[in-house]
GROMACS .gro file of C-alpha atoms in nm:
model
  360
    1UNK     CA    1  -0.598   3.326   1.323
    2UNK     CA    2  -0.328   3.066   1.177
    3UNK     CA    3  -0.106   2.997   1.488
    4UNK     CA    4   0.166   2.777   1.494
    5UNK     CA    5   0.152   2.631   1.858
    6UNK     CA    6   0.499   2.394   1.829
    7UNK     CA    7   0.713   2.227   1.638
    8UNK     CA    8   0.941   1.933   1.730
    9UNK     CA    9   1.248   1.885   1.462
   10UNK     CA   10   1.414   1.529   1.485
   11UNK     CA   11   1.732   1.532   1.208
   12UNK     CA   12   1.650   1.857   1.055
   13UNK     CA   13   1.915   2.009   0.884
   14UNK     CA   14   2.119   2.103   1.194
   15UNK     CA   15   1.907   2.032   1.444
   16UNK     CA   16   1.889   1.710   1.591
   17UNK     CA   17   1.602   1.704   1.815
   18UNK     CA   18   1.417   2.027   1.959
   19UNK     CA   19   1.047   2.145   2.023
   20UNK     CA   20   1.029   2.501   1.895
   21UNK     CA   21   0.736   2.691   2.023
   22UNK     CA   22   0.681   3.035   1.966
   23UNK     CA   23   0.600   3.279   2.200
   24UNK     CA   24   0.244   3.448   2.289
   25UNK     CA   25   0.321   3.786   2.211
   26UNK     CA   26   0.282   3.738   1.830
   27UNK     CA   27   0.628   3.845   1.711
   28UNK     CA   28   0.901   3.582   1.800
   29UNK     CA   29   1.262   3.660   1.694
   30UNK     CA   30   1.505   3.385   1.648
   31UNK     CA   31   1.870   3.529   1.684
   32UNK     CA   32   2.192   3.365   1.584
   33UNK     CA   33   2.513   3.428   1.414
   34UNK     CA   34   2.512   3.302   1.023
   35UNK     CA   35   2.517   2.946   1.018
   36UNK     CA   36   2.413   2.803   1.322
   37UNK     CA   37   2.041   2.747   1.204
   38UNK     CA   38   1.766   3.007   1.275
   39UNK     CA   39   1.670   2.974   0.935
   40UNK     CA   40   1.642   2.617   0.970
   41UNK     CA   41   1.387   2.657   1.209
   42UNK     CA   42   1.136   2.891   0.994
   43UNK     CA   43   1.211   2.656   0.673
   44UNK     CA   44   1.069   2.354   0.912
   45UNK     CA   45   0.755   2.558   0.985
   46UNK     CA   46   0.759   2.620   0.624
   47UNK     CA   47   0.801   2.297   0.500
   48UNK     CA   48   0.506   2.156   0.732
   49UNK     CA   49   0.235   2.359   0.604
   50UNK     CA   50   0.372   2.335   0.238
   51UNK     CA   51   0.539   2.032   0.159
   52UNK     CA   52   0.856   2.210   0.034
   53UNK     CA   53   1.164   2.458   0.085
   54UNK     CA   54   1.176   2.786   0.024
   55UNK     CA   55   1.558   2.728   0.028
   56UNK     CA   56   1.587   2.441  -0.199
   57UNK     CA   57   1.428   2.164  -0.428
   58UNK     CA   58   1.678   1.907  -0.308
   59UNK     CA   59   1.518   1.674   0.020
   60UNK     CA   60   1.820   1.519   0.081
   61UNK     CA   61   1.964   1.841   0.229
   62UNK     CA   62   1.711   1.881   0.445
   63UNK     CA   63   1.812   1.557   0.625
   64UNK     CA   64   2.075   1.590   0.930
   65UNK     CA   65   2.448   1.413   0.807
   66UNK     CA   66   2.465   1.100   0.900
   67UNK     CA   67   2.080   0.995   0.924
   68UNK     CA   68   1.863   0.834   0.711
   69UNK     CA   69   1.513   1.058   0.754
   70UNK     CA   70   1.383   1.418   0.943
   71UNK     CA   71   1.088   1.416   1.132
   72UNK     CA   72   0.834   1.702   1.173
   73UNK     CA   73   0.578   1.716   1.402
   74UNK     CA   74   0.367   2.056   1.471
   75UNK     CA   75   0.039   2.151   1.617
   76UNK     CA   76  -0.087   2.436   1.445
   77UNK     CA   77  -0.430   2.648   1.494
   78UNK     CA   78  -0.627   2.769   1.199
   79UNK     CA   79  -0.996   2.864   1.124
   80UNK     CA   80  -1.101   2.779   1.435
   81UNK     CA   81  -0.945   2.434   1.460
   82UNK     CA   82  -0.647   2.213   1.552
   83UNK     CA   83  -0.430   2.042   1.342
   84UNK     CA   84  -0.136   1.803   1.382
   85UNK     CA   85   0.088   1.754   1.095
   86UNK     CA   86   0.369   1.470   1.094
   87UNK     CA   87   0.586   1.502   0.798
   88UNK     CA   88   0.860   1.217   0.778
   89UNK     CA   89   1.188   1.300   0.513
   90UNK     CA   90   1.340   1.004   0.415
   91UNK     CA   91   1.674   0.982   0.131
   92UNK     CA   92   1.544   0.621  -0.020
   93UNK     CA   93   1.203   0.580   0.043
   94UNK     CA   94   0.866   0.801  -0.017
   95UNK     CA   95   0.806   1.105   0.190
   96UNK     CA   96   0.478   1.090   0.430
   97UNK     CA   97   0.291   1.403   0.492
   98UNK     CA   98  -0.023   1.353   0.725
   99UNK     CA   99  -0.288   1.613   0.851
  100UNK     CA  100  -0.419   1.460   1.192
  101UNK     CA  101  -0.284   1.159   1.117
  102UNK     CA  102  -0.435   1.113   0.769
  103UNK     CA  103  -0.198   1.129   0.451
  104UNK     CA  104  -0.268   1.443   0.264
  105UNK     CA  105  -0.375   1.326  -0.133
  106UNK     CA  106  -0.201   1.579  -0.252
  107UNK     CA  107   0.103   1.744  -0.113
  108UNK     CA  108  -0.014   2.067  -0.271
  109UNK     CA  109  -0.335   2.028  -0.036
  110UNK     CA  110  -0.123   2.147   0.232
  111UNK     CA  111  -0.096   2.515   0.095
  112UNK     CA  112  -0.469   2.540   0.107
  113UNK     CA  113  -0.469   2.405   0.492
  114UNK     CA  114  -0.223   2.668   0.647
  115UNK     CA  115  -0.172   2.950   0.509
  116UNK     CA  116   0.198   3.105   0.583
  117UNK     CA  117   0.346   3.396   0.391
  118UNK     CA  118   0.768   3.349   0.387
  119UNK     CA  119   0.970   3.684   0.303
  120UNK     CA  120   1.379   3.624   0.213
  121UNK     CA  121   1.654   3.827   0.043
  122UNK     CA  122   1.623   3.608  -0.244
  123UNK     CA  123   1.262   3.791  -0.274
  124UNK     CA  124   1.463   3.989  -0.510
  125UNK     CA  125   1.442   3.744  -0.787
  126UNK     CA  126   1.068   3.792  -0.802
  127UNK     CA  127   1.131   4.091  -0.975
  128UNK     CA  128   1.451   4.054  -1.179
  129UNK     CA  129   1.445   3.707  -1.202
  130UNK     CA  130   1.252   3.467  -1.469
  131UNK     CA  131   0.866   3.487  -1.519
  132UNK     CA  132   0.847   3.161  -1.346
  133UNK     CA  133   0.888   3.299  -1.082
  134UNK     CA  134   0.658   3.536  -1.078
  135UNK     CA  135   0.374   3.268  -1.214
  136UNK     CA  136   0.511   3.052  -0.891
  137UNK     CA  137   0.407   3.330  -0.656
  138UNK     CA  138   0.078   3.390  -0.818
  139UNK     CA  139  -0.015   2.992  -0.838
  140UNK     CA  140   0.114   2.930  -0.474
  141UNK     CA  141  -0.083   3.236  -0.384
  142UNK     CA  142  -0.412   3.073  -0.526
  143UNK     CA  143  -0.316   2.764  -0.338
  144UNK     CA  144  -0.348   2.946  -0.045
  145UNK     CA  145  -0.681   3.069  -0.119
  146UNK     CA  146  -0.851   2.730  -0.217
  147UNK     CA  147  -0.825   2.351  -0.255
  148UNK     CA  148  -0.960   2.391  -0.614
  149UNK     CA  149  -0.710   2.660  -0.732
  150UNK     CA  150  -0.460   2.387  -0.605
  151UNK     CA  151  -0.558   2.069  -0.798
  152UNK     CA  152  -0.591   2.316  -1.105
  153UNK     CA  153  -0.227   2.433  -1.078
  154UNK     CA  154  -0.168   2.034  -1.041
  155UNK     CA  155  -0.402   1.951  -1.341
  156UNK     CA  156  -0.263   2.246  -1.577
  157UNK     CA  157   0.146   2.115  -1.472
  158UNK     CA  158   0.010   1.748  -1.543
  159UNK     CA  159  -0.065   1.804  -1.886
  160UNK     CA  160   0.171   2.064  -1.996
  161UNK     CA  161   0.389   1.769  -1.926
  162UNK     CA  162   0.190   1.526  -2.131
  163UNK     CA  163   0.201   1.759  -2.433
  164UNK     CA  164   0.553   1.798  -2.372
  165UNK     CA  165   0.602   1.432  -2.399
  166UNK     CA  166   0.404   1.341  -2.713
  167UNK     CA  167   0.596   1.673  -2.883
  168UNK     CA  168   0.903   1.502  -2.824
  169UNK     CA  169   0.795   1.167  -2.921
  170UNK     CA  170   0.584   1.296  -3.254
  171UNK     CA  171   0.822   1.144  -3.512
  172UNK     CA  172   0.754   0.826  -3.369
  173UNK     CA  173   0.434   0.837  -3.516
  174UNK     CA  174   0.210   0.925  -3.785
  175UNK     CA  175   0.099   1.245  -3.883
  176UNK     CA  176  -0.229   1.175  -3.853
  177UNK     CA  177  -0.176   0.983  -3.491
  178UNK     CA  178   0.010   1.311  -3.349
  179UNK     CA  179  -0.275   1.547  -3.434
  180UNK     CA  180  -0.518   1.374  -3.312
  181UNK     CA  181  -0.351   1.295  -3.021
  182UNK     CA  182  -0.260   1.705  -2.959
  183UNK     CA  183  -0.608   1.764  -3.053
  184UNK     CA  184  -0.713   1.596  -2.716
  185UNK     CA  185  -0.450   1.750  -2.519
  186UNK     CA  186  -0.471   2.077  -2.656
  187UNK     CA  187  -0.882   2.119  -2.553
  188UNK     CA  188  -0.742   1.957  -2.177
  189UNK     CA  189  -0.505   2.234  -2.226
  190UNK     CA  190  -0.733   2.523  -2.331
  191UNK     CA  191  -0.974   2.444  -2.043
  192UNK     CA  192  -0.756   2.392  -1.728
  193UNK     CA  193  -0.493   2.637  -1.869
  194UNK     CA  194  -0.808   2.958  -1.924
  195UNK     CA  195  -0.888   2.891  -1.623
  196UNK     CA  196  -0.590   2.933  -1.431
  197UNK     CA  197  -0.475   3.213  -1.616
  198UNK     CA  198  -0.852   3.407  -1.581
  199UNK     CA  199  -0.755   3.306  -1.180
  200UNK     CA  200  -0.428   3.430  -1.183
  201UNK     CA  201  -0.554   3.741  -1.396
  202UNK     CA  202  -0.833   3.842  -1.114
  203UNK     CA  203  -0.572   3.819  -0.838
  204UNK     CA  204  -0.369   4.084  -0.993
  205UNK     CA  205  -0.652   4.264  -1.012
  206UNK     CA  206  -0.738   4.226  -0.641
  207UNK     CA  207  -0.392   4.308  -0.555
  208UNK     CA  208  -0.297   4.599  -0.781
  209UNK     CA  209  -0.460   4.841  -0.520
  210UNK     CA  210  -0.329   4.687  -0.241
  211UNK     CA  211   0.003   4.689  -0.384
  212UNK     CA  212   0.010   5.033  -0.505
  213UNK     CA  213  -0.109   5.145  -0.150
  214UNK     CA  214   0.183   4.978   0.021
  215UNK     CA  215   0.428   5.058  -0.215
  216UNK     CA  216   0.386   5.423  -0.137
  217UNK     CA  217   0.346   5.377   0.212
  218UNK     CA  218   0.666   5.215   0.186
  219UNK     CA  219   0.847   5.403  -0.019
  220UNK     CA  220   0.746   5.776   0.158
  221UNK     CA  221   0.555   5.832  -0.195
  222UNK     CA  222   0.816   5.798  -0.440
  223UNK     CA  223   0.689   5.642  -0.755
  224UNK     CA  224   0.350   5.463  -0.866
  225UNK     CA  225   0.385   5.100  -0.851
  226UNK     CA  226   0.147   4.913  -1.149
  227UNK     CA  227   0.107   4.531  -1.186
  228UNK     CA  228  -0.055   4.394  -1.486
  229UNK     CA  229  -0.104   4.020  -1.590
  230UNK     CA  230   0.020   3.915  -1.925
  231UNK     CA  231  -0.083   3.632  -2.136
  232UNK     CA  232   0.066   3.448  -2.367
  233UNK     CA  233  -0.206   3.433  -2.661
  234UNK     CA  234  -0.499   3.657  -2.776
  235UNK     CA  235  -0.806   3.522  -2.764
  236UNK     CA  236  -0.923   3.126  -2.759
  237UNK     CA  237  -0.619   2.899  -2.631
  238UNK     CA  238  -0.744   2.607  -2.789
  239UNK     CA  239  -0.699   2.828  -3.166
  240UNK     CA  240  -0.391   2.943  -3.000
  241UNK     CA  241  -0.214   2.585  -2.952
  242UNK     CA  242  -0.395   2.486  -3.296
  243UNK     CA  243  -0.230   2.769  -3.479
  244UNK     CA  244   0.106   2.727  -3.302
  245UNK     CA  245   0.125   2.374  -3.364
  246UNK     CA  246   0.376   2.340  -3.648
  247UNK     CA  247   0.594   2.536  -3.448
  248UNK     CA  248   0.534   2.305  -3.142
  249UNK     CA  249   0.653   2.022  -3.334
  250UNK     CA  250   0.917   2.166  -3.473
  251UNK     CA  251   1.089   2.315  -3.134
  252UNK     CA  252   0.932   2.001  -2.910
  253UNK     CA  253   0.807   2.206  -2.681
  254UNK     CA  254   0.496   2.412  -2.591
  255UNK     CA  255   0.471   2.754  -2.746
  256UNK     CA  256   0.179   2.915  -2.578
  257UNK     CA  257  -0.055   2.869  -2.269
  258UNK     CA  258   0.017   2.957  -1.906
  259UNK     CA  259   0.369   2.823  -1.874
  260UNK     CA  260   0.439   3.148  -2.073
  261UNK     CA  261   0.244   3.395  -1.868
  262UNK     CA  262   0.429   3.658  -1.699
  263UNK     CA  263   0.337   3.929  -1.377
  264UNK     CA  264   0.429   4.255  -1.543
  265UNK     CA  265   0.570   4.503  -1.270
  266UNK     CA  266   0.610   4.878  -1.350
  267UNK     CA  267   0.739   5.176  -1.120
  268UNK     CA  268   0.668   5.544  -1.273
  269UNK     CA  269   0.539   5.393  -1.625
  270UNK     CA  270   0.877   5.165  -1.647
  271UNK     CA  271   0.944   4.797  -1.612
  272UNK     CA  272   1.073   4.756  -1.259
  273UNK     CA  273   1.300   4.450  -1.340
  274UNK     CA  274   1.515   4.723  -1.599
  275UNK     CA  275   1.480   5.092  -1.464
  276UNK     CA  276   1.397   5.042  -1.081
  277UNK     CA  277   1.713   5.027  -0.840
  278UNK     CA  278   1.802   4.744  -0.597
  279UNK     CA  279   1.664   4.920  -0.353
  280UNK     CA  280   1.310   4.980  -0.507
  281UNK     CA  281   1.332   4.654  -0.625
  282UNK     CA  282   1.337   4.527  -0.286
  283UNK     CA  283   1.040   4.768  -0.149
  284UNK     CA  284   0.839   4.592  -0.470
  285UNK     CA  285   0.900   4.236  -0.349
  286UNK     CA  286   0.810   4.353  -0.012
  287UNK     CA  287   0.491   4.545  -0.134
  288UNK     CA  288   0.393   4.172  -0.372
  289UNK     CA  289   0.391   4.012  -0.051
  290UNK     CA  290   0.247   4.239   0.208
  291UNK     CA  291  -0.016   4.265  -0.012
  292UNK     CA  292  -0.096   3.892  -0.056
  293UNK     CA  293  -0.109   3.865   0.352
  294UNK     CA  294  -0.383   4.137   0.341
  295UNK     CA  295  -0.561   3.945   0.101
  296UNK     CA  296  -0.548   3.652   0.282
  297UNK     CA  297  -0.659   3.808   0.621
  298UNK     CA  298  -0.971   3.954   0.349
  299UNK     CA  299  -1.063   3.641   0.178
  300UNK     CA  300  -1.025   3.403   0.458
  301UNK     CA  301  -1.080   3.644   0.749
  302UNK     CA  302  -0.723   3.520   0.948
  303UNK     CA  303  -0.398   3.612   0.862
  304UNK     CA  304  -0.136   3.390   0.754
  305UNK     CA  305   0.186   3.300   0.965
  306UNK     CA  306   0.405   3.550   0.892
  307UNK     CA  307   0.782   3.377   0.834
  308UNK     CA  308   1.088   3.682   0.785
  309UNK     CA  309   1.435   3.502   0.703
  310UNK     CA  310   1.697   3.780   0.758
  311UNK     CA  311   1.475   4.084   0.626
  312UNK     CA  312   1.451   4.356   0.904
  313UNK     CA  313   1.834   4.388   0.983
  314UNK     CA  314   1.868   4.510   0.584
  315UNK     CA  315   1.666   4.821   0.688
  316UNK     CA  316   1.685   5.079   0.945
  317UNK     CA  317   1.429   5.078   1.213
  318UNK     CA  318   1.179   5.327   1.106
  319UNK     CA  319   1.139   5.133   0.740
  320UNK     CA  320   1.156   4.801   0.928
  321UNK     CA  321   0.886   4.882   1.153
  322UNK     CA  322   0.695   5.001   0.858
  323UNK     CA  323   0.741   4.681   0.705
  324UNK     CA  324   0.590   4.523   1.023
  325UNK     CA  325   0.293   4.786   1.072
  326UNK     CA  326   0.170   4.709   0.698
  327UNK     CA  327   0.113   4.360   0.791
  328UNK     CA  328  -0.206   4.256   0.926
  329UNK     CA  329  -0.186   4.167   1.323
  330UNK     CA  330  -0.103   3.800   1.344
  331UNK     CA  331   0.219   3.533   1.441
  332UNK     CA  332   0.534   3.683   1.276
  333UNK     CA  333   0.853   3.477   1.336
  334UNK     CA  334   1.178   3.629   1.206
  335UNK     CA  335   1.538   3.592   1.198
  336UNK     CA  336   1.820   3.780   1.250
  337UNK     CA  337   2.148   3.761   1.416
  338UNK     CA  338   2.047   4.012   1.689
  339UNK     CA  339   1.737   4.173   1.741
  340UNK     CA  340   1.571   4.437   1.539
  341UNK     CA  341   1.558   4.778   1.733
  342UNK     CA  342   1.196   4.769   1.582
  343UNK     CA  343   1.080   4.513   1.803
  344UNK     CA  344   1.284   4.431   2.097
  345UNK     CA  345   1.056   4.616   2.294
  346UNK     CA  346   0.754   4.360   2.183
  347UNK     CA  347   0.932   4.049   2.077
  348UNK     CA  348   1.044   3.674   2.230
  349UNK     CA  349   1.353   3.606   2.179
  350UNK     CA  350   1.523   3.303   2.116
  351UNK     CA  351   1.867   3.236   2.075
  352UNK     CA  352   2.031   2.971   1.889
  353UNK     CA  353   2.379   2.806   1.913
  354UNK     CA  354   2.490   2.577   1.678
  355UNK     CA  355   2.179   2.382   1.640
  356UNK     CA  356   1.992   2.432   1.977
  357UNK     CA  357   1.837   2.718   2.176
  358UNK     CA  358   2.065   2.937   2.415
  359UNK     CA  359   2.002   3.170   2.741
  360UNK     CA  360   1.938   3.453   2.577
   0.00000   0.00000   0.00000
């Protein structure tokens, strides 16, 4: 199973240098008043095995006040192997991110070499927020899954943003020149951008049982949980773009393809973002990401690290150890300011004081 073994933080955030290792057990709970960086410590197992924050797109905050870089180093198990990643953080000059001591190619390689599952309150957002983020949880999903779904999320971003460019840079040219040139782009376009969408499609598919399982496992049976993938366009992309292309030109900006695609959630037949409550709003993000750590543990027969920023202390202890018992049997590491009556009885604890680990 995916195992993170340790991980030593130099200028992290708050911490300034530590070697966090888990404990044995399987559930680990980092406790800590607000502020004094247990999250931190999750976010650096995050960012090892994905290149990014689930906290924020800046780098620079990631770096401790007052130095110039953050260094990451962690030994993590995974299909039946050790692996080292260094990651090095720097504010002026490129980031490094190596995989036993070879730089990755692609950051987004990462995803595909550790797989790790991160639940937060802002979870929320995946189901009353935008539809990108709902298309960011599918595509990061696939990431997980394989290499290939990862260079195709790449491939489809890369020339979204070359269509983008040549919209906004059409009267600059002929006619003539900017169809011909959108004629190339859009078949690019058609063929990475089916792809990922009949990918992202078959997912939902894969996880609509699972989902509607957990939600009502969840939820004590109260309401049918439905997800459904929507396109963008009917029928051939490439006709699509072709048809939408005056349009295109006219707003600068692509009209239809995957970038538009949206995760449709529904709870008794009604659009969970509008009729659901908080509350069953929060079960569904839960239930989108239980289900993918199933799914995971299915398709590549170990579950993912399991990372829980401040999610058990919003329930009571029967729900959060119902939350727990629907995930499959792996490393879980949570936070909390004090520890969950759901697992103090099974849990390490670790306590942290601003920026280092306590007596507990």
């Amino acid at each position: 199973m995916a195992w993170v073994e340790r991980i030593e933080l130099i200028d992290f955030r708050n911490w300034s240098s530590t070697v966090f290792s888990p404990g044995k057990s399987g559930i680990t709970a980092i406790v800590g008043d607000n502020g004094h960086g247990k999250t931190n410590l999750i976010e650096a197992v995050f960012y090892a095995s994905t290149g990014g924050s689930f906290r924020s797109s800046t780098k620079d905050v990631l770096i401790r006040n007052g130095s110039e870089s953050s260094i990451l180093h962690a030994i993590v198990t995974t299909k039946g192997r050790e692996l080292t990643i260094d990651c090095s953080i720097n504010r002026s000059t490129r980031d490094r991110h190596l995989v036993n001591k070879k730089q990755v190619p692609r950051i987004s390689d990462l995803r595909s070499e550790i797989p790790v599952i991160e639940f937060n309150p802002d979870d929320l957002q995946l189901v009353k927020g935008s539809p990108m983020n709902r298309r960011t949880l599918l595509d990061d999903f696939l990431s997980m899954l394989s290499r290939s779904s990862s260079r195709l999320v790449d491939e489809t971003d890369r020339i979204l943003k070359q269509r983008a460019a040549l919209l906004k840079s059409a009267n600059r040219s002929t006619l003539e020149e900017v169809n011909w040139s959108l004629d190339v782009w859009d078949k690019k376009l058609a063929y990475a951008g089916t792809d990922l969408a009949d990918r992202r499609e078959s997912l939902v598919l894969q996880l609509q049982p699972l989902c509607a399982e957990l939600y009502k496992e969840l939820s004590g049976g109260k309401g049918e949980m439905e997800i459904h993938y929507s396109r963008s366009w009917k029928g051939d992309l490439e006709s699509a773009l072709i048809a939408n292309r005056d349009e295109d030109l006219r707003r600068q900006q692509t009209g239809v393809g995957p970038h538009r695609d949206d995760l449709l959630i529904s709870l008794g037949g009604m659009a969970a973002r509008l009729c659901a409550s908080q509350g069953e709003q929060r079960t569904i993000s839960y239930v989108l990401k239980a289900g993918m750590c199933l799914l995971l543990n299915d398709q590549l027969g170990e579950p993912p690290v399991i990372l829980l920023d401040d999610i058990l202390s919003e329930l009571d202890s029967t729900r959060a150890r119902s939350v727990l018992d629907v995930m499959p049997e792996g490393q879980v590491l949570l936070t909390a300011t004090s520890v969950p009556t759901s697992v103090e009885s099974i849990a390490e604890v670790l306590r942290v004081v601003d920026g280092r680990f306590a007596d507990v």
